[in-house]
């Protein structure tokens, strides 16, 4: 009973390699062109016909496992992950001098799909998580407006809302990969300042329209109610476009570390622009030049000039499985799985190489591919047990291609780390161990 | 600075009612046709120009709230909701004789968007949550196959995967609404056996293809490793179509109560068919007639015959805000917000009535509208303070329309409760209190 979707015949032999070093066609499985078994000897795993082991004659004859002979655990008001998954957590290193300054990272090497569960969304604070009483929190809109306004959370719940799946990425994500020596560290350590959620809230344009933006206005200042008073300037065009005042994350109220009770979600823009614990929007005729955008978040170029207010992410991707610490367990079939995204819109294409960039095969993108959201890509791979170098390269819908590390380095002064989006290379040795190269 | 997307002019006055009792056009806000302020007196809230209050002359002159003057809380490995949201939890009533039998419910009246966070996904067990050691758990495929196979979790991680956002609904969801008297209970109590997640796993067809399904096979038996040995029969066509063996829910490994380490996700089919803690699939030439599908989950019709293996949900919807217990706080503008879904595919349309079904307006559907997933619908409403009856009616992409309670009752024998999908009516009195009618 071969699986042929829509009864179509195969126009090509999908079992043939799509690129060097064992990369197979992205539709190989979905269109039934290959199978673990069947005649395709290249797909055999060791001496077995497939990855699965053959079952004994009576496959359930060995009696019941212990968890089938005892009544199970009871209901809980709010569920938590299995104890066996207790290692799948955010990682962080406390700063002894200023413990509320820093970040924690999402374990993408242990996750799959595109949504980040709320408990594992990366954190970044400039002075810890404020303990806000939602009944006393207010959002003020003032500055170049006809009517300065104050919004309570209760009132905002009556406003029109939208839901969108969007990634948020810290400006410092992948910073360690921007340097000259590739860090021998896992995906969580290198790329973990990145997460993706379904955000629900009020379009900021609705609130700005109600306040009445005046002529001459061109930027807004957004300020948080944390003890850092974190403030960033945002171009008014972006604030009026797809920016929302988010109240819900993945269905439920925002988590405290994600800005409870309200934050901005500014799709595709630098993480700190998505101001958390939002208390104030001031409509202005230019950027405010806050401490947070002068002392940080500018990028020095090769020519000695600095980029300020460079806010929109370019296309980026990494392979999560296999990756550093997620090794191969023997030759044979694997699915290469990773994440791609772009601040500019949808991901148009992700290519994967298994031979260090000599040849590339196009990965399958998990549908629906959404704008400014994480996109899962996958590609079948037959590993022959020999050394290989895996790479992924994202192209966005404008045709912009993710740069190599060298291309990125040619643009910026040494030591620059923000907004790094170079290609991630993983070298696999003949034992299946993965190194960053 | 009026908000007109793409500079288009408005072809109609979107501030005009779309249906009786104050329902406005679904695009009213997005196309800038109305605003809280401006000339539209119908949109005024009480004597104020909008829902927001006017800010004082110096809107941030009252000093900083206490949470801005103290460093905040520090990082956590796995985050939890805010303490102020501690009432947003699953509800359940323990069965004293058999405490592992029952269900807990998702608080949809306190959520928004379409994703259910993992901690709030509804639960349903027949003998509690088994405490499974994932390293010892195995999945067997046997029966009418060429090669009986055994799969470990480790090996499954090498197989091709897909991610899909799908709803799961218990057969008994909304059961209390199927009776003659509408229950005076909230959305969580009535419709809370329903949740929606991004599920990631291996297409079941890949595993069945590897085992080699034999001629004459037409069903499978799926059996869980819980202490109830819960088993259900599934038509082979469905098993080979869009059914997946799920390993991840909203990005992370399945929660124990959702089938850790593996479960079936059978899109659009009755909840218990999505067998959790899956240990065995037997390919068969007919339904197995397990205890679980003989003693339960059959539906008696008016003519004395019973429907068995009636598995696919029809179109359904409810309004979550306002709803029982989620009252209005005074006349003026509100957004009506709710959920719609269908086991048959995408939701094509949701209509809302504010006058008990005399007139209907089409709600906005949050994009992307995905097949067999919860769809959020929203519609602006100007409540005049007079009694009103709110209803929502979903139509799926096949053109099937959600029935009224009376239409549903005309088909089934009295006392039948499974798969109920009748229209939910909420009556609002002149105090803004909501009752079920």
mmCIF file of C-alpha atoms in Angstrom, chain B residues 88-348:
data_model
loop_
_atom_site.group_PDB
_atom_site.id
_atom_site.type_symbol
_atom_site.label_atom_id
_atom_site.label_comp_id
_atom_site.label_asym_id
_atom_site.label_seq_id
_atom_site.Cartn_x
_atom_site.Cartn_y
_atom_site.Cartn_z
ATOM 1 C CA UNK B 88 -6.984 30.849 35.012
ATOM 2 C CA UNK B 89 -6.714 27.094 35.504
ATOM 3 C CA UNK B 90 -8.303 23.834 34.439
ATOM 4 C CA UNK B 91 -11.347 22.835 36.478
ATOM 5 C CA UNK B 92 -12.337 19.290 37.396
ATOM 6 C CA UNK B 93 -14.473 17.312 39.833
ATOM 7 C CA UNK B 94 -12.902 14.146 41.203
ATOM 8 C CA UNK B 95 -14.907 10.957 40.999
ATOM 9 C CA UNK B 96 -14.582 9.486 44.502
ATOM 10 C CA UNK B 97 -15.106 5.876 43.435
ATOM 11 C CA UNK B 98 -12.699 6.042 40.491
ATOM 12 C CA UNK B 99 -10.554 9.161 40.846
ATOM 13 C CA UNK B 100 -8.592 8.486 37.635
ATOM 14 C CA UNK B 101 -11.750 8.618 35.531
ATOM 15 C CA UNK B 102 -12.923 12.020 34.379
ATOM 16 C CA UNK B 103 -11.816 15.209 32.732
ATOM 17 C CA UNK B 104 -10.540 18.724 33.321
ATOM 18 C CA UNK B 105 -11.514 21.746 31.235
ATOM 19 C CA UNK B 106 -9.831 24.626 29.416
ATOM 20 C CA UNK B 107 -10.839 28.152 30.595
ATOM 21 C CA UNK B 108 -11.676 29.574 27.157
ATOM 22 C CA UNK B 109 -13.566 32.494 28.735
ATOM 23 C CA UNK B 110 -10.204 33.783 30.055
ATOM 24 C CA UNK B 111 -8.102 33.049 26.947
ATOM 25 C CA UNK B 112 -7.747 34.630 23.509
ATOM 26 C CA UNK B 113 -6.096 33.659 20.232
ATOM 27 C CA UNK B 114 -6.270 30.065 18.960
ATOM 28 C CA UNK B 115 -3.400 28.167 20.629
ATOM 29 C CA UNK B 116 -4.106 26.548 24.001
ATOM 30 C CA UNK B 117 -1.059 26.712 26.275
ATOM 31 C CA UNK B 118 0.076 23.205 27.233
ATOM 32 C CA UNK B 119 -0.632 23.709 30.937
ATOM 33 C CA UNK B 120 -4.300 24.437 30.156
ATOM 34 C CA UNK B 121 -5.020 21.771 27.512
ATOM 35 C CA UNK B 122 -8.075 19.808 28.630
ATOM 36 C CA UNK B 123 -7.515 16.355 30.139
ATOM 37 C CA UNK B 124 -9.547 13.172 29.811
ATOM 38 C CA UNK B 125 -8.485 9.863 31.281
ATOM 39 C CA UNK B 126 -10.031 6.483 31.800
ATOM 40 C CA UNK B 127 -7.617 5.498 34.592
ATOM 41 C CA UNK B 128 -5.281 8.411 35.328
ATOM 42 C CA UNK B 129 -1.986 9.536 33.795
ATOM 43 C CA UNK B 130 0.571 6.723 33.477
ATOM 44 C CA UNK B 131 4.107 7.499 34.658
ATOM 45 C CA UNK B 132 5.927 6.149 31.598
ATOM 46 C CA UNK B 133 9.696 5.714 31.364
ATOM 47 C CA UNK B 134 10.318 6.970 27.820
ATOM 48 C CA UNK B 135 13.485 4.867 27.485
ATOM 49 C CA UNK B 136 11.427 1.709 28.072
ATOM 50 C CA UNK B 137 8.336 2.646 26.098
ATOM 51 C CA UNK B 138 7.861 0.889 22.768
ATOM 52 C CA UNK B 139 5.375 1.154 19.949
ATOM 53 C CA UNK B 140 4.500 -2.079 18.154
ATOM 54 C CA UNK B 141 2.880 -2.279 14.733
ATOM 55 C CA UNK B 142 1.498 -5.726 13.940
ATOM 56 C CA UNK B 143 -1.536 -7.514 12.517
ATOM 57 C CA UNK B 144 -2.090 -7.497 8.745
ATOM 58 C CA UNK B 145 1.418 -6.283 7.911
ATOM 59 C CA UNK B 146 4.356 -7.830 6.082
ATOM 60 C CA UNK B 147 6.852 -6.946 8.827
ATOM 61 C CA UNK B 148 5.753 -6.465 12.448
ATOM 62 C CA UNK B 149 7.910 -3.662 13.834
ATOM 63 C CA UNK B 150 8.920 -2.170 17.185
ATOM 64 C CA UNK B 151 9.779 1.520 17.513
ATOM 65 C CA UNK B 152 11.658 3.174 20.363
ATOM 66 C CA UNK B 153 11.386 6.910 21.002
ATOM 67 C CA UNK B 154 15.059 7.403 20.093
ATOM 68 C CA UNK B 155 14.590 5.787 16.714
ATOM 69 C CA UNK B 156 11.421 7.734 15.979
ATOM 70 C CA UNK B 157 13.372 10.977 16.355
ATOM 71 C CA UNK B 158 15.192 10.057 13.116
ATOM 72 C CA UNK B 159 11.974 9.721 11.107
ATOM 73 C CA UNK B 160 10.438 12.418 8.905
ATOM 74 C CA UNK B 161 8.134 14.758 10.806
ATOM 75 C CA UNK B 162 5.397 17.297 10.143
ATOM 76 C CA UNK B 163 3.885 20.051 12.305
ATOM 77 C CA UNK B 164 0.197 20.967 12.199
ATOM 78 C CA UNK B 165 -2.055 23.136 14.334
ATOM 79 C CA UNK B 166 -5.107 20.996 15.166
ATOM 80 C CA UNK B 167 -7.938 21.072 17.670
ATOM 81 C CA UNK B 168 -8.801 18.097 19.853
ATOM 82 C CA UNK B 169 -12.316 17.899 21.290
ATOM 83 C CA UNK B 170 -13.721 15.323 23.679
ATOM 84 C CA UNK B 171 -16.807 13.438 22.482
ATOM 85 C CA UNK B 172 -18.543 14.673 25.624
ATOM 86 C CA UNK B 173 -17.761 18.351 25.120
ATOM 87 C CA UNK B 174 -20.829 20.614 25.423
ATOM 88 C CA UNK B 175 -22.815 17.623 26.688
ATOM 89 C CA UNK B 176 -24.650 19.759 29.244
ATOM 90 C CA UNK B 177 -25.890 21.981 26.412
ATOM 91 C CA UNK B 178 -27.488 19.015 24.621
ATOM 92 C CA UNK B 179 -30.237 18.692 27.239
ATOM 93 C CA UNK B 180 -33.595 20.414 27.292
ATOM 94 C CA UNK B 181 -32.638 23.133 29.811
ATOM 95 C CA UNK B 182 -29.666 25.345 28.952
ATOM 96 C CA UNK B 183 -27.068 25.064 31.749
ATOM 97 C CA UNK B 184 -26.369 28.265 33.680
ATOM 98 C CA UNK B 185 -22.627 27.691 33.510
ATOM 99 C CA UNK B 186 -19.618 29.328 31.930
ATOM 100 C CA UNK B 187 -17.788 28.556 28.700
ATOM 101 C CA UNK B 188 -15.171 26.527 30.552
ATOM 102 C CA UNK B 189 -17.830 24.309 32.096
ATOM 103 C CA UNK B 190 -19.843 23.850 28.908
ATOM 104 C CA UNK B 191 -17.229 23.937 26.117
ATOM 105 C CA UNK B 192 -13.921 23.374 27.954
ATOM 106 C CA UNK B 193 -13.237 19.831 26.692
ATOM 107 C CA UNK B 194 -11.682 21.427 23.620
ATOM 108 C CA UNK B 195 -8.132 22.658 23.007
ATOM 109 C CA UNK B 196 -5.802 23.445 20.113
ATOM 110 C CA UNK B 197 -2.048 22.930 19.743
ATOM 111 C CA UNK B 198 0.725 22.734 17.211
ATOM 112 C CA UNK B 199 1.423 18.986 17.081
ATOM 113 C CA UNK B 200 4.678 17.653 15.608
ATOM 114 C CA UNK B 201 5.376 14.041 14.797
ATOM 115 C CA UNK B 202 5.781 11.287 12.243
ATOM 116 C CA UNK B 203 3.037 10.722 9.654
ATOM 117 C CA UNK B 204 1.485 7.393 10.624
ATOM 118 C CA UNK B 205 1.482 6.418 6.939
ATOM 119 C CA UNK B 206 5.307 6.385 6.958
ATOM 120 C CA UNK B 207 5.349 3.820 9.758
ATOM 121 C CA UNK B 208 2.532 1.740 8.265
ATOM 122 C CA UNK B 209 4.293 1.786 4.891
ATOM 123 C CA UNK B 210 7.464 0.517 6.524
ATOM 124 C CA UNK B 211 5.540 -2.328 8.137
ATOM 125 C CA UNK B 212 3.822 -3.048 4.812
ATOM 126 C CA UNK B 213 0.032 -3.025 5.072
ATOM 127 C CA UNK B 214 -1.451 -6.162 3.523
ATOM 128 C CA UNK B 215 -4.392 -6.553 1.164
ATOM 129 C CA UNK B 216 -7.702 -6.825 2.937
ATOM 130 C CA UNK B 217 -6.736 -4.468 5.724
ATOM 131 C CA UNK B 218 -9.322 -1.736 6.334
ATOM 132 C CA UNK B 219 -9.012 -0.571 9.968
ATOM 133 C CA UNK B 220 -6.412 -0.263 12.697
ATOM 134 C CA UNK B 221 -6.673 -0.747 16.434
ATOM 135 C CA UNK B 222 -4.787 1.867 18.488
ATOM 136 C CA UNK B 223 -4.105 1.019 22.127
ATOM 137 C CA UNK B 224 -2.681 3.155 24.933
ATOM 138 C CA UNK B 225 -0.231 2.161 27.676
ATOM 139 C CA UNK B 226 -2.403 3.603 30.433
ATOM 140 C CA UNK B 227 -3.932 1.478 33.167
ATOM 141 C CA UNK B 228 -7.220 1.478 31.226
ATOM 142 C CA UNK B 229 -5.542 0.043 28.127
ATOM 143 C CA UNK B 230 -7.735 2.477 26.233
ATOM 144 C CA UNK B 231 -8.295 1.181 22.714
ATOM 145 C CA UNK B 232 -10.115 2.529 19.679
ATOM 146 C CA UNK B 233 -10.567 1.450 16.074
ATOM 147 C CA UNK B 234 -9.707 3.887 13.277
ATOM 148 C CA UNK B 235 -10.484 3.493 9.564
ATOM 149 C CA UNK B 236 -7.272 2.713 7.646
ATOM 150 C CA UNK B 237 -7.993 5.507 5.149
ATOM 151 C CA UNK B 238 -7.855 8.069 7.974
ATOM 152 C CA UNK B 239 -4.740 6.470 9.466
ATOM 153 C CA UNK B 240 -3.003 6.803 6.072
ATOM 154 C CA UNK B 241 -4.279 10.327 5.431
ATOM 155 C CA UNK B 242 -3.488 13.108 7.925
ATOM 156 C CA UNK B 243 -2.982 11.110 11.139
ATOM 157 C CA UNK B 244 0.368 11.633 12.853
ATOM 158 C CA UNK B 245 2.218 9.959 15.700
ATOM 159 C CA UNK B 246 2.809 13.112 17.759
ATOM 160 C CA UNK B 247 5.926 13.556 19.875
ATOM 161 C CA UNK B 248 5.781 17.335 20.451
ATOM 162 C CA UNK B 249 3.009 19.710 21.488
ATOM 163 C CA UNK B 250 3.480 23.465 21.014
ATOM 164 C CA UNK B 251 7.195 22.892 20.470
ATOM 165 C CA UNK B 252 8.099 20.773 23.500
ATOM 166 C CA UNK B 253 7.744 17.070 24.287
ATOM 167 C CA UNK B 254 4.157 15.995 24.978
ATOM 168 C CA UNK B 255 2.943 16.595 28.508
ATOM 169 C CA UNK B 256 2.247 13.411 30.557
ATOM 170 C CA UNK B 257 -1.508 14.057 30.535
ATOM 171 C CA UNK B 258 -1.388 14.463 26.754
ATOM 172 C CA UNK B 259 0.176 11.074 26.064
ATOM 173 C CA UNK B 260 3.890 11.366 26.828
ATOM 174 C CA UNK B 261 5.965 10.124 25.145
ATOM 175 C CA UNK B 262 3.725 9.572 22.084
ATOM 176 C CA UNK B 263 0.097 9.798 20.996
ATOM 177 C CA UNK B 264 -1.988 9.792 17.863
ATOM 178 C CA UNK B 265 -3.377 13.033 16.498
ATOM 179 C CA UNK B 266 -6.302 12.134 14.232
ATOM 180 C CA UNK B 267 -7.402 15.538 12.928
ATOM 181 C CA UNK B 268 -11.057 16.414 13.257
ATOM 182 C CA UNK B 269 -12.000 13.089 14.841
ATOM 183 C CA UNK B 270 -13.488 12.405 18.277
ATOM 184 C CA UNK B 271 -11.023 13.115 21.096
ATOM 185 C CA UNK B 272 -10.563 9.591 22.428
ATOM 186 C CA UNK B 273 -9.591 8.406 18.929
ATOM 187 C CA UNK B 274 -6.402 10.462 19.376
ATOM 188 C CA UNK B 275 -5.079 7.611 21.529
ATOM 189 C CA UNK B 276 -2.559 8.736 24.152
ATOM 190 C CA UNK B 277 0.472 6.828 25.479
ATOM 191 C CA UNK B 278 0.266 4.810 22.260
ATOM 192 C CA UNK B 279 1.859 1.350 22.603
ATOM 193 C CA UNK B 280 0.296 -0.718 19.857
ATOM 194 C CA UNK B 281 -1.235 -0.467 16.426
ATOM 195 C CA UNK B 282 -2.796 -3.593 15.013
ATOM 196 C CA UNK B 283 -3.786 -3.524 11.369
ATOM 197 C CA UNK B 284 -7.123 -5.325 11.002
ATOM 198 C CA UNK B 285 -9.864 -6.148 8.510
ATOM 199 C CA UNK B 286 -12.588 -4.408 10.510
ATOM 200 C CA UNK B 287 -13.225 -2.481 13.707
ATOM 201 C CA UNK B 288 -12.067 -4.354 16.809
ATOM 202 C CA UNK B 289 -15.168 -3.526 18.873
ATOM 203 C CA UNK B 290 -13.194 -2.733 21.994
ATOM 204 C CA UNK B 291 -14.873 -2.151 25.327
ATOM 205 C CA UNK B 292 -14.324 1.574 24.840
ATOM 206 C CA UNK B 293 -16.292 1.681 21.605
ATOM 207 C CA UNK B 294 -19.124 -0.604 22.677
ATOM 208 C CA UNK B 295 -19.818 0.594 26.222
ATOM 209 C CA UNK B 296 -19.305 4.241 25.279
ATOM 210 C CA UNK B 297 -19.222 6.586 22.345
ATOM 211 C CA UNK B 298 -22.233 5.291 20.436
ATOM 212 C CA UNK B 299 -25.144 7.607 19.815
ATOM 213 C CA UNK B 300 -28.810 6.580 19.837
ATOM 214 C CA UNK B 301 -30.924 8.099 17.086
ATOM 215 C CA UNK B 302 -34.605 9.080 17.117
ATOM 216 C CA UNK B 303 -35.512 5.943 15.143
ATOM 217 C CA UNK B 304 -34.002 3.588 17.746
ATOM 218 C CA UNK B 305 -30.898 2.796 15.728
ATOM 219 C CA UNK B 306 -27.471 3.754 17.055
ATOM 220 C CA UNK B 307 -24.600 5.472 15.318
ATOM 221 C CA UNK B 308 -21.307 3.716 16.000
ATOM 222 C CA UNK B 309 -17.950 4.974 14.721
ATOM 223 C CA UNK B 310 -19.417 8.387 14.082
ATOM 224 C CA UNK B 311 -16.071 10.077 14.475
ATOM 225 C CA UNK B 312 -15.846 13.314 12.474
ATOM 226 C CA UNK B 313 -16.994 16.573 14.032
ATOM 227 C CA UNK B 314 -19.335 18.912 12.235
ATOM 228 C CA UNK B 315 -18.963 22.721 12.317
ATOM 229 C CA UNK B 316 -19.285 24.349 15.725
ATOM 230 C CA UNK B 317 -18.688 27.676 17.453
ATOM 231 C CA UNK B 318 -19.328 29.659 20.602
ATOM 232 C CA UNK B 319 -18.898 33.245 21.739
ATOM 233 C CA UNK B 320 -16.386 33.468 24.601
ATOM 234 C CA UNK B 321 -16.490 37.214 25.293
ATOM 235 C CA UNK B 322 -19.134 38.166 26.388
ATOM 236 C CA UNK B 323 -20.430 34.884 27.832
ATOM 237 C CA UNK B 324 -21.854 33.502 31.080
ATOM 238 C CA UNK B 325 -19.860 35.127 33.881
ATOM 239 C CA UNK B 326 -18.083 37.477 31.449
ATOM 240 C CA UNK B 327 -20.543 40.343 31.748
ATOM 241 C CA UNK B 328 -20.720 43.750 30.115
ATOM 242 C CA UNK B 329 -19.765 46.759 32.207
ATOM 243 C CA UNK B 330 -21.961 49.384 30.602
ATOM 244 C CA UNK B 331 -23.304 50.383 27.203
ATOM 245 C CA UNK B 332 -20.956 51.143 24.327
ATOM 246 C CA UNK B 333 -18.434 49.464 22.122
ATOM 247 C CA UNK B 334 -17.351 45.829 22.616
ATOM 248 C CA UNK B 335 -15.576 43.288 20.485
ATOM 249 C CA UNK B 336 -17.454 39.998 20.347
ATOM 250 C CA UNK B 337 -14.825 37.243 20.329
ATOM 251 C CA UNK B 338 -15.194 33.492 20.018
ATOM 252 C CA UNK B 339 -13.954 30.207 18.580
ATOM 253 C CA UNK B 340 -15.128 28.164 15.611
ATOM 254 C CA UNK B 341 -13.919 24.841 14.234
ATOM 255 C CA UNK B 342 -14.908 21.845 12.166
ATOM 256 C CA UNK B 343 -13.642 18.301 11.869
ATOM 257 C CA UNK B 344 -14.354 18.404 8.149
ATOM 258 C CA UNK B 345 -11.751 21.034 7.207
ATOM 259 C CA UNK B 346 -11.571 24.812 7.327
ATOM 260 C CA UNK B 347 -14.206 27.113 8.750
ATOM 261 C CA UNK B 348 -15.605 29.045 5.802
#
